[in-house]
Structure formats: C-alpha cells, structure tokens
Amino acid sequence: MEGLSDVASLATKLKNTLIQYHSIEEDKWRVAKKTKDVTVWRKPSEEFNGYLYKAQGVIEDLVNSIIDHIRPGPCRLDWDSLMTSLDILENFEENCCVMRYTTAGQLWNIISPREFVDFSYTVGYKEGLLSCGVSLDWDEKRPEFVRGYNHPCGWFCVPLKDNPNQSLLTGYIQTDLRGMIPQSAVDTAMASTLTNFYGDLRKAL
C-alpha cells in the first residue's frame, strides 16, 4: 500500500498544498454557481484534466462544532445526503486516519455510486481549523462501485472577526469521478453537490 510509510510527511504536504490553494488570487477563479448564501468557483486543476472547485459561505456556528461534523466519523453520515457509508480503516496519531466511503448516484444515475479511500488530516489553521484529505491507491476494491479519486481537497473554517459565533467555511474540492461521464455532467454535479453540502450542514447544526 503505497504512500503511508510516512504519515507525518504526507500530512504536512497535504496541508501545504491546501494552504497554497487558499492563497490563489481571486481573478484566477470563475463563478460556477451562486446561491443566496454559498458561492462556488472553479479553475482548471493542476492535478488532473478536470477542475479545482472552491466553495465559500458563512455558517452560524463555532469552528469546532462545524469541523466535527465534516471530519471523518459517525456524525458525517447523519447529515451528508451524498454519503451512503463511511468506515475508518486505520487511525493514526495527530488527527490522521484512512477512511473508505461511498456516495449515492447523482443526476438520475448518470453518475453511478462511487467509492473513495482517503487519507484524512485535521489541523489548526490561524484561529480555526483545516480538515483535508487525499485519495490513496488502496488495492481492495468492491465491484459494485466505481472507485473515484480525490486529489488534495479540504475545508478551512475560521471564526468571523466581528462575530466569533459565526464561521467562514471555505472548501477546495477536486474529484476525479472516473468512469465514462461527460465532463458537463461532472461540472453540474460538482457545483450542486457543494451548494447542497452547505445546506445539509446548516440543517444538521
């Protein structure tokens, strides 16, 4: 199983990649979808021939509570409507783990159910937290799922300066869904998935 001989260096590299995404200039992003309280942007990914998506919105809750809902654990399955199962395969020190999760079919099943095996890491960032992940090449596959691949992705959550009871949640997602799907279907699904994620999370909190 490649890549987990050195958990600390994988975690550090992942965190640094996310911080780099977080500092990309605004004019590099194009709006993909905008609702009343969430904006989703995209730009071509440097990891694969799809897009890196950025989502941002304010959530009425404390940072720790929000990240506890997002990071791998039983709580996530209760509210995330896209996720159909989540198993923690391995736990490491320092808020790191390997998780396997499955997602529901999307767009009237044009996108069939997917399975992912990700390394996940949660770490302090400025006054808040960053929960980030990247897929691993895990050998064991289940035939009923297409194995997708998450290039470095993560969620930054920081308290608002003028109101610490509210938090700014910013996500970076670049998922290679794999399989034969038209790119336009992927783009539609990704933008909707991200806005729904905020809606589901707000309801749960």
mmCIF file of C-alpha atoms in Angstrom:
data_model
loop_
_atom_site.group_PDB
_atom_site.id
_atom_site.type_symbol
_atom_site.label_atom_id
_atom_site.label_comp_id
_atom_site.label_asym_id
_atom_site.label_seq_id
_atom_site.Cartn_x
_atom_site.Cartn_y
_atom_site.Cartn_z
ATOM 1 C CA MET A 1 0.000 0.000 0.000
ATOM 2 C CA GLU A 2 1.800 2.998 -1.361
ATOM 3 C CA GLY A 3 2.236 6.328 0.371
ATOM 4 C CA LEU A 4 1.582 5.618 4.053
ATOM 5 C CA SER A 5 5.050 4.696 5.210
ATOM 6 C CA ASP A 6 5.449 8.285 6.386
ATOM 7 C CA VAL A 7 2.159 9.649 7.694
ATOM 8 C CA ALA A 8 3.701 12.879 9.039
ATOM 9 C CA SER A 9 5.217 13.920 5.714
ATOM 10 C CA LEU A 10 2.005 13.051 3.824
ATOM 11 C CA ALA A 11 0.010 15.176 6.306
ATOM 12 C CA THR A 12 2.416 18.120 6.019
ATOM 13 C CA LYS A 13 2.495 18.003 2.226
ATOM 14 C CA LEU A 14 -1.305 17.853 2.097
ATOM 15 C CA LYS A 15 -1.701 20.798 4.481
ATOM 16 C CA ASN A 16 0.805 22.895 2.495
ATOM 17 C CA THR A 17 -0.980 22.119 -0.789
ATOM 18 C CA LEU A 18 -4.297 23.300 0.685
ATOM 19 C CA ILE A 19 -2.740 26.492 2.067
ATOM 20 C CA GLN A 20 -1.353 27.132 -1.423
ATOM 21 C CA TYR A 21 -4.890 26.760 -2.925
ATOM 22 C CA HIS A 22 -6.171 29.123 -0.252
ATOM 23 C CA SER A 23 -3.785 31.824 -1.480
ATOM 24 C CA ILE A 24 -4.676 31.640 -5.211
ATOM 25 C CA GLU A 25 -5.585 35.153 -6.422
ATOM 26 C CA GLU A 26 -9.270 35.918 -6.857
ATOM 27 C CA ASP A 27 -9.002 36.699 -10.572
ATOM 28 C CA LYS A 28 -7.946 33.103 -11.299
ATOM 29 C CA TRP A 29 -11.400 31.783 -10.274
ATOM 30 C CA ARG A 30 -14.605 31.741 -12.339
ATOM 31 C CA VAL A 31 -18.026 31.578 -10.656
ATOM 32 C CA ALA A 32 -19.635 28.165 -11.303
ATOM 33 C CA LYS A 33 -22.747 28.579 -9.126
ATOM 34 C CA LYS A 34 -24.073 31.174 -6.736
ATOM 35 C CA THR A 35 -26.927 30.861 -4.272
ATOM 36 C CA LYS A 36 -28.108 33.237 -1.554
ATOM 37 C CA ASP A 37 -25.506 32.044 0.934
ATOM 38 C CA VAL A 38 -22.906 29.961 -0.941
ATOM 39 C CA THR A 39 -20.645 30.757 -3.887
ATOM 40 C CA VAL A 40 -18.830 28.067 -5.873
ATOM 41 C CA TRP A 41 -15.931 28.963 -8.166
ATOM 42 C CA ARG A 42 -13.737 26.782 -10.342
ATOM 43 C CA LYS A 43 -10.419 26.853 -12.163
ATOM 44 C CA PRO A 44 -8.582 24.180 -14.177
ATOM 45 C CA SER A 45 -6.897 21.716 -11.823
ATOM 46 C CA GLU A 46 -3.143 21.246 -11.981
ATOM 47 C CA GLU A 47 -3.565 17.647 -10.772
ATOM 48 C CA PHE A 48 -5.809 16.185 -13.497
ATOM 49 C CA ASN A 49 -7.809 17.327 -16.511
ATOM 50 C CA GLY A 50 -10.840 18.468 -14.511
ATOM 51 C CA TYR A 51 -11.452 21.443 -12.235
ATOM 52 C CA LEU A 52 -10.444 22.578 -8.791
ATOM 53 C CA TYR A 53 -13.607 23.908 -7.115
ATOM 54 C CA LYS A 54 -13.733 26.464 -4.339
ATOM 55 C CA ALA A 55 -16.865 26.926 -2.220
ATOM 56 C CA GLN A 56 -17.459 29.544 0.442
ATOM 57 C CA GLY A 57 -20.225 30.523 2.827
ATOM 58 C CA VAL A 58 -20.860 31.670 6.388
ATOM 59 C CA ILE A 59 -22.166 29.081 8.871
ATOM 60 C CA GLU A 60 -23.904 30.123 12.099
ATOM 61 C CA ASP A 61 -21.847 28.030 14.479
ATOM 62 C CA LEU A 62 -18.479 27.626 16.174
ATOM 63 C CA VAL A 63 -15.465 26.315 14.260
ATOM 64 C CA ASN A 64 -15.025 23.156 16.374
ATOM 65 C CA SER A 65 -18.634 22.135 16.000
ATOM 66 C CA ILE A 66 -18.550 22.620 12.208
ATOM 67 C CA ILE A 67 -15.304 20.684 11.704
ATOM 68 C CA ASP A 68 -16.569 17.894 13.998
ATOM 69 C CA HIS A 69 -19.447 17.479 11.546
ATOM 70 C CA ILE A 70 -17.165 17.485 8.477
ATOM 71 C CA ARG A 71 -14.242 15.321 9.584
ATOM 72 C CA PRO A 72 -14.498 11.511 9.288
ATOM 73 C CA GLY A 73 -16.731 9.984 11.937
ATOM 74 C CA PRO A 74 -20.266 8.755 12.581
ATOM 75 C CA CYS A 75 -21.612 12.301 12.665
ATOM 76 C CA ARG A 76 -20.870 12.838 8.965
ATOM 77 C CA LEU A 77 -23.194 10.069 7.768
ATOM 78 C CA ASP A 78 -26.119 11.503 9.732
ATOM 79 C CA TRP A 79 -26.346 14.691 7.715
ATOM 80 C CA ASP A 80 -24.381 14.407 4.427
ATOM 81 C CA SER A 81 -27.031 13.358 1.894
ATOM 82 C CA LEU A 82 -24.446 12.317 -0.711
ATOM 83 C CA MET A 83 -22.610 9.883 1.577
ATOM 84 C CA THR A 84 -24.057 6.356 1.907
ATOM 85 C CA SER A 85 -21.387 4.659 4.071
ATOM 86 C CA LEU A 86 -18.208 5.593 5.925
ATOM 87 C CA ASP A 87 -15.670 3.270 7.561
ATOM 88 C CA ILE A 88 -12.458 4.262 9.293
ATOM 89 C CA LEU A 89 -9.915 1.680 8.116
ATOM 90 C CA GLU A 90 -6.941 2.929 10.133
ATOM 91 C CA ASN A 91 -6.338 5.558 12.807
ATOM 92 C CA PHE A 92 -3.007 7.362 13.277
ATOM 93 C CA GLU A 93 -1.706 9.912 15.747
ATOM 94 C CA GLU A 94 -2.356 13.605 15.316
ATOM 95 C CA ASN A 95 -5.880 13.541 13.900
ATOM 96 C CA CYS A 96 -4.970 11.411 10.872
ATOM 97 C CA CYS A 97 -6.899 8.421 9.573
ATOM 98 C CA VAL A 98 -7.670 6.380 6.475
ATOM 99 C CA MET A 99 -11.353 6.218 5.618
ATOM 100 C CA ARG A 100 -13.396 4.444 2.989
ATOM 101 C CA TYR A 101 -16.703 5.981 1.994
ATOM 102 C CA THR A 102 -19.323 5.572 -0.704
ATOM 103 C CA THR A 103 -21.524 8.145 -2.405
ATOM 104 C CA ALA A 104 -25.003 7.893 -3.892
ATOM 105 C CA GLY A 105 -25.707 8.013 -7.625
ATOM 106 C CA GLN A 106 -26.249 11.539 -8.979
ATOM 107 C CA LEU A 107 -28.058 13.225 -11.874
ATOM 108 C CA TRP A 108 -30.622 10.430 -12.288
ATOM 109 C CA ASN A 109 -27.754 7.942 -12.015
ATOM 110 C CA ILE A 110 -25.805 9.313 -14.989
ATOM 111 C CA ILE A 111 -23.129 9.282 -12.279
ATOM 112 C CA SER A 112 -23.391 5.872 -10.601
ATOM 113 C CA PRO A 113 -22.415 5.267 -6.939
ATOM 114 C CA ARG A 114 -18.738 5.869 -6.189
ATOM 115 C CA GLU A 115 -16.277 4.589 -3.596
ATOM 116 C CA PHE A 116 -13.268 6.522 -2.250
ATOM 117 C CA VAL A 117 -10.411 5.597 0.078
ATOM 118 C CA ASP A 118 -8.896 8.772 1.512
ATOM 119 C CA PHE A 119 -6.203 9.802 3.935
ATOM 120 C CA SER A 120 -7.709 12.491 6.201
ATOM 121 C CA TYR A 121 -5.952 15.044 8.411
ATOM 122 C CA THR A 122 -7.339 17.758 10.707
ATOM 123 C CA VAL A 123 -5.033 20.514 11.954
ATOM 124 C CA GLY A 124 -5.170 24.021 13.426
ATOM 125 C CA TYR A 125 -5.096 26.891 10.926
ATOM 126 C CA LYS A 126 -4.825 30.539 12.078
ATOM 127 C CA GLU A 127 -7.676 30.952 14.616
ATOM 128 C CA GLY A 128 -9.564 27.995 13.161
ATOM 129 C CA LEU A 129 -9.139 24.526 11.704
ATOM 130 C CA LEU A 130 -8.359 22.817 8.408
ATOM 131 C CA SER A 131 -9.701 19.336 7.646
ATOM 132 C CA CYS A 132 -8.116 17.949 4.485
ATOM 133 C CA GLY A 133 -7.824 14.721 2.529
ATOM 134 C CA VAL A 134 -6.371 12.963 -0.492
ATOM 135 C CA SER A 135 -7.187 9.572 -2.024
ATOM 136 C CA LEU A 136 -4.873 6.593 -1.642
ATOM 137 C CA ASP A 137 -4.242 3.776 -4.093
ATOM 138 C CA TRP A 138 -5.945 1.130 -1.963
ATOM 139 C CA ASP A 139 -5.905 -2.321 -3.559
ATOM 140 C CA GLU A 140 -9.084 -3.805 -2.177
ATOM 141 C CA LYS A 141 -11.958 -2.781 -4.499
ATOM 142 C CA ARG A 142 -15.667 -3.550 -4.419
ATOM 143 C CA PRO A 143 -17.152 -4.477 -7.818
ATOM 144 C CA GLU A 144 -20.450 -2.677 -7.265
ATOM 145 C CA PHE A 145 -18.731 0.741 -7.055
ATOM 146 C CA VAL A 146 -16.594 2.769 -9.428
ATOM 147 C CA ARG A 147 -13.504 3.885 -7.495
ATOM 148 C CA GLY A 148 -13.191 7.663 -7.635
ATOM 149 C CA TYR A 149 -10.109 9.663 -6.717
ATOM 150 C CA ASN A 150 -9.888 12.841 -4.639
ATOM 151 C CA HIS A 151 -6.897 14.975 -5.480
ATOM 152 C CA PRO A 152 -5.891 17.189 -2.496
ATOM 153 C CA CYS A 153 -9.051 18.700 -1.038
ATOM 154 C CA GLY A 154 -10.088 20.258 2.255
ATOM 155 C CA TRP A 155 -12.162 22.654 4.330
ATOM 156 C CA PHE A 156 -10.854 25.761 6.088
ATOM 157 C CA CYS A 157 -13.042 27.003 8.914
ATOM 158 C CA VAL A 158 -12.257 30.247 10.751
ATOM 159 C CA PRO A 159 -14.327 32.430 13.101
ATOM 160 C CA LEU A 160 -15.615 35.713 11.680
ATOM 161 C CA LYS A 161 -13.635 38.609 13.162
ATOM 162 C CA ASP A 162 -16.678 40.635 14.156
ATOM 163 C CA ASN A 163 -18.762 37.639 15.287
ATOM 164 C CA PRO A 164 -16.883 34.585 16.612
ATOM 165 C CA ASN A 165 -20.185 32.659 16.875
ATOM 166 C CA GLN A 166 -20.242 32.563 13.088
ATOM 167 C CA SER A 167 -17.610 30.892 10.926
ATOM 168 C CA LEU A 168 -16.405 31.291 7.363
ATOM 169 C CA LEU A 169 -16.214 27.848 5.747
ATOM 170 C CA THR A 170 -14.142 27.586 2.563
ATOM 171 C CA GLY A 171 -13.763 24.289 0.719
ATOM 172 C CA TYR A 172 -11.424 23.167 -2.078
ATOM 173 C CA ILE A 173 -12.509 20.038 -3.919
ATOM 174 C CA GLN A 174 -11.054 18.313 -6.984
ATOM 175 C CA THR A 175 -12.613 14.937 -7.506
ATOM 176 C CA ASP A 176 -11.873 12.652 -10.421
ATOM 177 C CA LEU A 177 -15.087 10.619 -10.591
ATOM 178 C CA ARG A 178 -13.555 8.273 -13.197
ATOM 179 C CA GLY A 179 -15.697 6.082 -15.418
ATOM 180 C CA MET A 180 -17.322 7.292 -18.635
ATOM 181 C CA ILE A 181 -19.096 10.522 -17.702
ATOM 182 C CA PRO A 182 -19.469 13.621 -19.893
ATOM 183 C CA GLN A 183 -17.467 16.498 -18.362
ATOM 184 C CA SER A 184 -20.556 18.741 -18.441
ATOM 185 C CA ALA A 185 -22.403 16.274 -16.182
ATOM 186 C CA VAL A 186 -19.459 16.244 -13.758
ATOM 187 C CA ASP A 187 -19.392 20.056 -13.637
ATOM 188 C CA THR A 188 -23.143 20.299 -12.981
ATOM 189 C CA ALA A 189 -22.943 17.638 -10.283
ATOM 190 C CA MET A 190 -19.923 19.151 -8.520
ATOM 191 C CA ALA A 191 -21.381 22.661 -8.258
ATOM 192 C CA SER A 192 -24.714 21.302 -6.962
ATOM 193 C CA THR A 193 -23.031 18.878 -4.567
ATOM 194 C CA LEU A 194 -21.092 21.736 -2.979
ATOM 195 C CA THR A 195 -24.099 24.032 -2.514
ATOM 196 C CA ASN A 196 -26.139 21.080 -1.127
ATOM 197 C CA PHE A 197 -23.291 20.292 1.279
ATOM 198 C CA TYR A 198 -23.704 23.731 2.909
ATOM 199 C CA GLY A 199 -27.478 23.310 3.031
ATOM 200 C CA ASP A 200 -27.236 19.849 4.660
ATOM 201 C CA LEU A 201 -24.608 21.078 7.121
ATOM 202 C CA ARG A 202 -26.653 24.127 8.141
ATOM 203 C CA LYS A 203 -29.699 21.904 8.788
ATOM 204 C CA ALA A 204 -27.606 19.499 10.885
ATOM 205 C CA LEU A 205 -26.159 22.268 13.031
#
